[in-house]
Coordinates of C-alpha atoms in Angstrom, one line a residue:
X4 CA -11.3 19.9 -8.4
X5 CA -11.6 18.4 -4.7
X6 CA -8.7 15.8 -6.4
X7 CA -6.4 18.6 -7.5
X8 CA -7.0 20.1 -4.2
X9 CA -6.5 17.5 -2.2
X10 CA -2.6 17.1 -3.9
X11 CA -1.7 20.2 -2.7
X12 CA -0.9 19.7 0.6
X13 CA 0.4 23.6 1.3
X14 CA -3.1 24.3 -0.1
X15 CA -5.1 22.2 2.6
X16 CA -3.4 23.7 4.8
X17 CA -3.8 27.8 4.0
X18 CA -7.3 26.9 3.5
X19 CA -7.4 25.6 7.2
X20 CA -6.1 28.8 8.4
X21 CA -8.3 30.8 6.3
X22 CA -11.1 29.3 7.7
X23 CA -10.0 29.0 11.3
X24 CA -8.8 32.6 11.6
X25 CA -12.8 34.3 11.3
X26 CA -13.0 32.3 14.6
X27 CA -10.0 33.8 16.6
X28 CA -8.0 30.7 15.5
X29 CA -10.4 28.5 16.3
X30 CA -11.2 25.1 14.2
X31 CA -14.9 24.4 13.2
X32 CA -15.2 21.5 15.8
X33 CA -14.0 24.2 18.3
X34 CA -16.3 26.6 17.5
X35 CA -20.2 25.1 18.1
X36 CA -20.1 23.5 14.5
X37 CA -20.2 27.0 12.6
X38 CA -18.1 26.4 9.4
X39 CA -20.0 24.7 7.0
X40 CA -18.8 23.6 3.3
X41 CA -20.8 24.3 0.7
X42 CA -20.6 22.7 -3.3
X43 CA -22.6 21.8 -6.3
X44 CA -22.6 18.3 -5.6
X45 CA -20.9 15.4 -3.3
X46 CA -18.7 13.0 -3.5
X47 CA -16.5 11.0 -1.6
X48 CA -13.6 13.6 -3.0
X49 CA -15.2 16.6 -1.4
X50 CA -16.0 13.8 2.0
X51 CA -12.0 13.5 2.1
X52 CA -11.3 17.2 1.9
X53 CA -14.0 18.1 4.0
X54 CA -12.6 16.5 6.9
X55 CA -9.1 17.4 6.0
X56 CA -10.4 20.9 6.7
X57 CA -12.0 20.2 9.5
X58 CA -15.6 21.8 8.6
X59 CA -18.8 20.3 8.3
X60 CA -20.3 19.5 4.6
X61 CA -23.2 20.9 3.5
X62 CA -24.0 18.6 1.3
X63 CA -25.0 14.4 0.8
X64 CA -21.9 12.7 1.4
X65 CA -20.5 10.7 -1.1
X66 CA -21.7 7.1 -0.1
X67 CA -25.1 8.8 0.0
X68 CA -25.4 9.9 -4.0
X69 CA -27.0 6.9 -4.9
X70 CA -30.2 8.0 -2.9
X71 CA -30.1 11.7 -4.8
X72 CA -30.2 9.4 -8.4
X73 CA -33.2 9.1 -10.6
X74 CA -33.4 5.2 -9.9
X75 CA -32.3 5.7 -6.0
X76 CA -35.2 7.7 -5.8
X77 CA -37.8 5.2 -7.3
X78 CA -36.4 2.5 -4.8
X79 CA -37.0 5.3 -1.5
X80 CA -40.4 5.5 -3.4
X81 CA -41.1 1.8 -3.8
X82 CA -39.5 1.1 -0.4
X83 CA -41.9 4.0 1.3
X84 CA -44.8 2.7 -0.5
X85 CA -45.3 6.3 -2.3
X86 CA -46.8 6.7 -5.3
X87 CA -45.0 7.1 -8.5
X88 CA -45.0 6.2 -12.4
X89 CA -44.3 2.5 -13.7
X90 CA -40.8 2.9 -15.0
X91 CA -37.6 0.5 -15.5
X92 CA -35.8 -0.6 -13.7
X93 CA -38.2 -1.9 -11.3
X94 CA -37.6 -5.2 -8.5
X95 CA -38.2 -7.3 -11.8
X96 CA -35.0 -5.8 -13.7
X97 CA -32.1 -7.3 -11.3
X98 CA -30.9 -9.2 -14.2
X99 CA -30.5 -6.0 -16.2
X100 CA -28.1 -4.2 -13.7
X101 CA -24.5 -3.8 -13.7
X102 CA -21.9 -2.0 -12.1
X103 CA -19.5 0.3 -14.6
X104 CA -16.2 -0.4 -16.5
X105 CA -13.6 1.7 -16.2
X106 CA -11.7 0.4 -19.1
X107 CA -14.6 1.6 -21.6
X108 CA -13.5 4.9 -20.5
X109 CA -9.7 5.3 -20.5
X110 CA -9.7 4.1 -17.0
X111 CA -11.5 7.2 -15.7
X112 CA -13.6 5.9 -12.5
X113 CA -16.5 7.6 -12.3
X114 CA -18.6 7.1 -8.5
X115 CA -21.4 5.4 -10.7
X116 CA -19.3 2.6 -11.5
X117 CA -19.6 1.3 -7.7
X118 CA -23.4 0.8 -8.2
X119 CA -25.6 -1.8 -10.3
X120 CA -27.6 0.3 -12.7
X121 CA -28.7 0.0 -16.3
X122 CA -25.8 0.6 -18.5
X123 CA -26.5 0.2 -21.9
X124 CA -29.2 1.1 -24.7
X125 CA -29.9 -2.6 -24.9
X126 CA -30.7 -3.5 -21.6
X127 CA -32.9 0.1 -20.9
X128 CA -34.7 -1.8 -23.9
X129 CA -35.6 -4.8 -22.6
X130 CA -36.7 -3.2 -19.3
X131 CA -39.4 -1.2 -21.2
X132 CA -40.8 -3.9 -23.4
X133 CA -41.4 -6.1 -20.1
X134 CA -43.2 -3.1 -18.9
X135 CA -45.3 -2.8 -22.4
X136 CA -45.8 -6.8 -22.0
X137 CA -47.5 -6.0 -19.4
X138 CA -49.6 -3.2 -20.2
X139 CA -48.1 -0.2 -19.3
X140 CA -48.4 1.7 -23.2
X141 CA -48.4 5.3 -22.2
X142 CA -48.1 8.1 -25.0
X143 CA -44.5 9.3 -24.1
X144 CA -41.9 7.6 -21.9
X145 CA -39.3 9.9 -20.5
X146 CA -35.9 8.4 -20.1
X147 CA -33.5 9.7 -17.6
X148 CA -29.9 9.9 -16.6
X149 CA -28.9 8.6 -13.6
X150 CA -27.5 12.1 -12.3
X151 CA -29.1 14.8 -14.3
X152 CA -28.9 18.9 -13.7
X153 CA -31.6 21.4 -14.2
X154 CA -33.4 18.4 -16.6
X155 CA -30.7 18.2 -19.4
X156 CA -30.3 14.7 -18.7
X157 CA -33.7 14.1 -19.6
X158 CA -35.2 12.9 -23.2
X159 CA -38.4 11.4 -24.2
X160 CA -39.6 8.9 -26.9
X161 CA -43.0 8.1 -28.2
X162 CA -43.2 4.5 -28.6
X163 CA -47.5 4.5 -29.5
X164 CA -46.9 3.2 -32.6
X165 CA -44.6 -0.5 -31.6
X166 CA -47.3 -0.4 -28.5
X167 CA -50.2 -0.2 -31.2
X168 CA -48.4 -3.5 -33.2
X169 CA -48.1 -5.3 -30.4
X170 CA -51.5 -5.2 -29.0
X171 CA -53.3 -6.3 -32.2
X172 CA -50.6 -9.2 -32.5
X173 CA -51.4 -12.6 -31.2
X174 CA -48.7 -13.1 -28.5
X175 CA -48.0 -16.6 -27.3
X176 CA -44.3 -16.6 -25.9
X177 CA -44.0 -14.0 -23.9
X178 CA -40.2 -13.9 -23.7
X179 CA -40.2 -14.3 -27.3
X180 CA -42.3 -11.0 -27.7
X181 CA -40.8 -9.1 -25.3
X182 CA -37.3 -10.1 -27.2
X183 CA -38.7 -9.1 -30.3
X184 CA -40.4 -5.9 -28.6
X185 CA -36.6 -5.1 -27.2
X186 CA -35.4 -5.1 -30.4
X187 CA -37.3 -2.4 -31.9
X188 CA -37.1 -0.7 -29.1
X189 CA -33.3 -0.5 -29.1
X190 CA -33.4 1.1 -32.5
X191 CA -36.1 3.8 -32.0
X192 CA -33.8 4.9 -28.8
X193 CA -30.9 5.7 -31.5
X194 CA -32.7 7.5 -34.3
X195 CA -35.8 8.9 -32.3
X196 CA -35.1 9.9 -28.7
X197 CA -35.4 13.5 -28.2
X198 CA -32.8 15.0 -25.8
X199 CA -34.1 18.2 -23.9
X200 CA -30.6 19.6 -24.3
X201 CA -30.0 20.8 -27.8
X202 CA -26.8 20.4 -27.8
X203 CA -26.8 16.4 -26.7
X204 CA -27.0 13.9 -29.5
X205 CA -27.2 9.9 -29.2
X206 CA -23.7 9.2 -30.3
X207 CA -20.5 11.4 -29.1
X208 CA -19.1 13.6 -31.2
X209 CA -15.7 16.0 -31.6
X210 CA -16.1 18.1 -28.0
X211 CA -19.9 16.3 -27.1
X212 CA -20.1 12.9 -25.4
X213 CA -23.3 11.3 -26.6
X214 CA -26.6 10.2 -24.7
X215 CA -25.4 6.3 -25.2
X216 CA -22.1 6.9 -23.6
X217 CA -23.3 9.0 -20.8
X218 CA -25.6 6.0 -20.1
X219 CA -22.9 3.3 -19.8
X220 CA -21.3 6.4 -17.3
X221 CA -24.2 7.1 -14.9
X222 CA -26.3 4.4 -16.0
X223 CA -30.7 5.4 -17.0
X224 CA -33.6 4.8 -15.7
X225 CA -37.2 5.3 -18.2
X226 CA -41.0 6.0 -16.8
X227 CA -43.9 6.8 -17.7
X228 CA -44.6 10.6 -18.6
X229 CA -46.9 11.9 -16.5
X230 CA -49.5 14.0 -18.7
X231 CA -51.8 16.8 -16.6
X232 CA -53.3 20.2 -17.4
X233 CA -51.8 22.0 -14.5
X234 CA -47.5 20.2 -14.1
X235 CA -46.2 21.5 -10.9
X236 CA -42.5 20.4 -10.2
X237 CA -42.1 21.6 -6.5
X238 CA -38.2 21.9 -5.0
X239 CA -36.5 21.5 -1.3
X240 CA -34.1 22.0 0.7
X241 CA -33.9 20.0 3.6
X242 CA -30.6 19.2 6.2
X243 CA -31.0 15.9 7.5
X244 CA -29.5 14.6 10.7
X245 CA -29.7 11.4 12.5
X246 CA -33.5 11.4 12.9
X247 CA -33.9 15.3 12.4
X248 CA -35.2 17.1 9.4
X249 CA -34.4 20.9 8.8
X250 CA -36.2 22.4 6.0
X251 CA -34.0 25.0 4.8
X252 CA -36.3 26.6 1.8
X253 CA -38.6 25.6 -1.0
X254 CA -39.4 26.9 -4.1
X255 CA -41.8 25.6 -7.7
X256 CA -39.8 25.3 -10.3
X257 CA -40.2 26.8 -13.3
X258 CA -40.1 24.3 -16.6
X259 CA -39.9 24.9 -20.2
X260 CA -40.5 20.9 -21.3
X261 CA -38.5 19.7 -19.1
X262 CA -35.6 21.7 -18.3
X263 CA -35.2 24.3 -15.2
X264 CA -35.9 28.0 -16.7
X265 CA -35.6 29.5 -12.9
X266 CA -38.2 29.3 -9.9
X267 CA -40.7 31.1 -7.7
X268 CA -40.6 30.9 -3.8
X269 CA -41.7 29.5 -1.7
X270 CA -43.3 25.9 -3.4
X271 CA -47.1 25.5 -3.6
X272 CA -48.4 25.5 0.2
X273 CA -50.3 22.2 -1.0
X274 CA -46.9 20.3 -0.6

């Protein structure tokens, strides 16, 4: 939409003068920064036409989306030395990133083409039998787009059962195991992963793109599931400038599985 907007020159520019003319003519700059933008999610689109309209957005900026990710937000974690589950890709995975290919896609650029994540079922595959090599055998594993809404881009997979052969094996090459761990992997993600949206299956079909081409799209992340009596999935709004933080509002989500079924405000005063 920001594209098609941005083409229309006459456009641009009745939107400037619908916007400057609540401020007797003047332009947000002019006006002590009131005119703010407003949209569902940034891009460097939506940078471009916010500055051809002169207002502020109210939103991440489109070099920035890589931080609001589900892997961008492991490496603030890792990098801030917080807390969070053992998931892939982690510093060990470097060889299992890659940026995206246009051509795979009738030469649609998507924004997650310009970064390194994991882009295939194969490679998400390998990630998690390194971390099952190493011990980490949890009983679910929650595997995550890249840029997920309302938890739709989530799915999860129970893997006890390859965890269960591989520890009473005798493992001597570890590369060989974790190559021959990868493998079964790969095919439990295409008959046995369980989508959290209905409607998505693992391969596309007529109207649906699939889980496996959204993950050669956004590139996917997978972590441990987190098990616990009492889930709480708090949410915030914050406006962060230079070395201010504003929070805006909070509320604690309301999940049914995994997917956003509405909210309750504020969050729990514990956060």
């Amino acid at each position: 939409l920001s594209d098609k907007i941005l083409g229309q020159k006459k456009l641009i520019t009745l939107l400037q003068e619908l916007i400057c003319s609540p401020f007797g003519g003047k332009g947000f700059e002019q006006n002590n920064n009131t005119a703010g933008m407003c949209v569902f999610t940034g891009s460097d689109s939506v940078d471009e036409l916010s500055h051809e309209l002169g207002v502020k957005l109210l939103e991440a900026s489109g070099e920035s989306l890589h931080f609001g990710t589900k892997q961008g937000s492991r490496e603030i974690f890792a990098a801030c030395g917080i807390p969070h589950p053992a998931g892939t890709p982690s510093l060990d995975d470097e060889d299992l990133l890659t940026y995206g290919d246009s051509s795979e896609h009738g030469g649609k650029v998507y924004w997650a083409y310009n970064h390194r994540y994991i882009r295939s079922s194969h490679n998400l595959a390998i990630g998690i039998a390194r971390l099952i090599v190493r011990g980490v055998r949890p009983r679910k594993w929650v595997v995550k787009l890249n840029q997920g809404f309302s938890g739709k881009g989530n799915a999860s997979i129970d893997l006890q059962h390859i965890q269960r052969r591989f520890a009473e094996c005798q493992v001597g090459d570890l590369e060989e195991a974790t190559f021959r761990l990868a493998k079964l992997i790969e095919k439990e993600l295409a008959t046995n992963l369980k989508c959290e949206d209905p409607k998505m299956t693992w391969l596309d079909t007529p109207g649906q793109v699939g889980f496996r081409t959204q993950i050669q799209r956004l590139g996917v992340i997978a972590e441990v599931f987190i098990e616990g009596e009492v889930p709480t999935s708090p949410s915030i709004q914050a406006v962060v400038e230079a070395n201010d933080v504003c929070i805006v509002s909070t509320h604690e989500q309301v999940l049914y599985g995994q997917v956003y079924s509405g909210c309750r405000n504020p969050c729990n005063p514990a956060y």
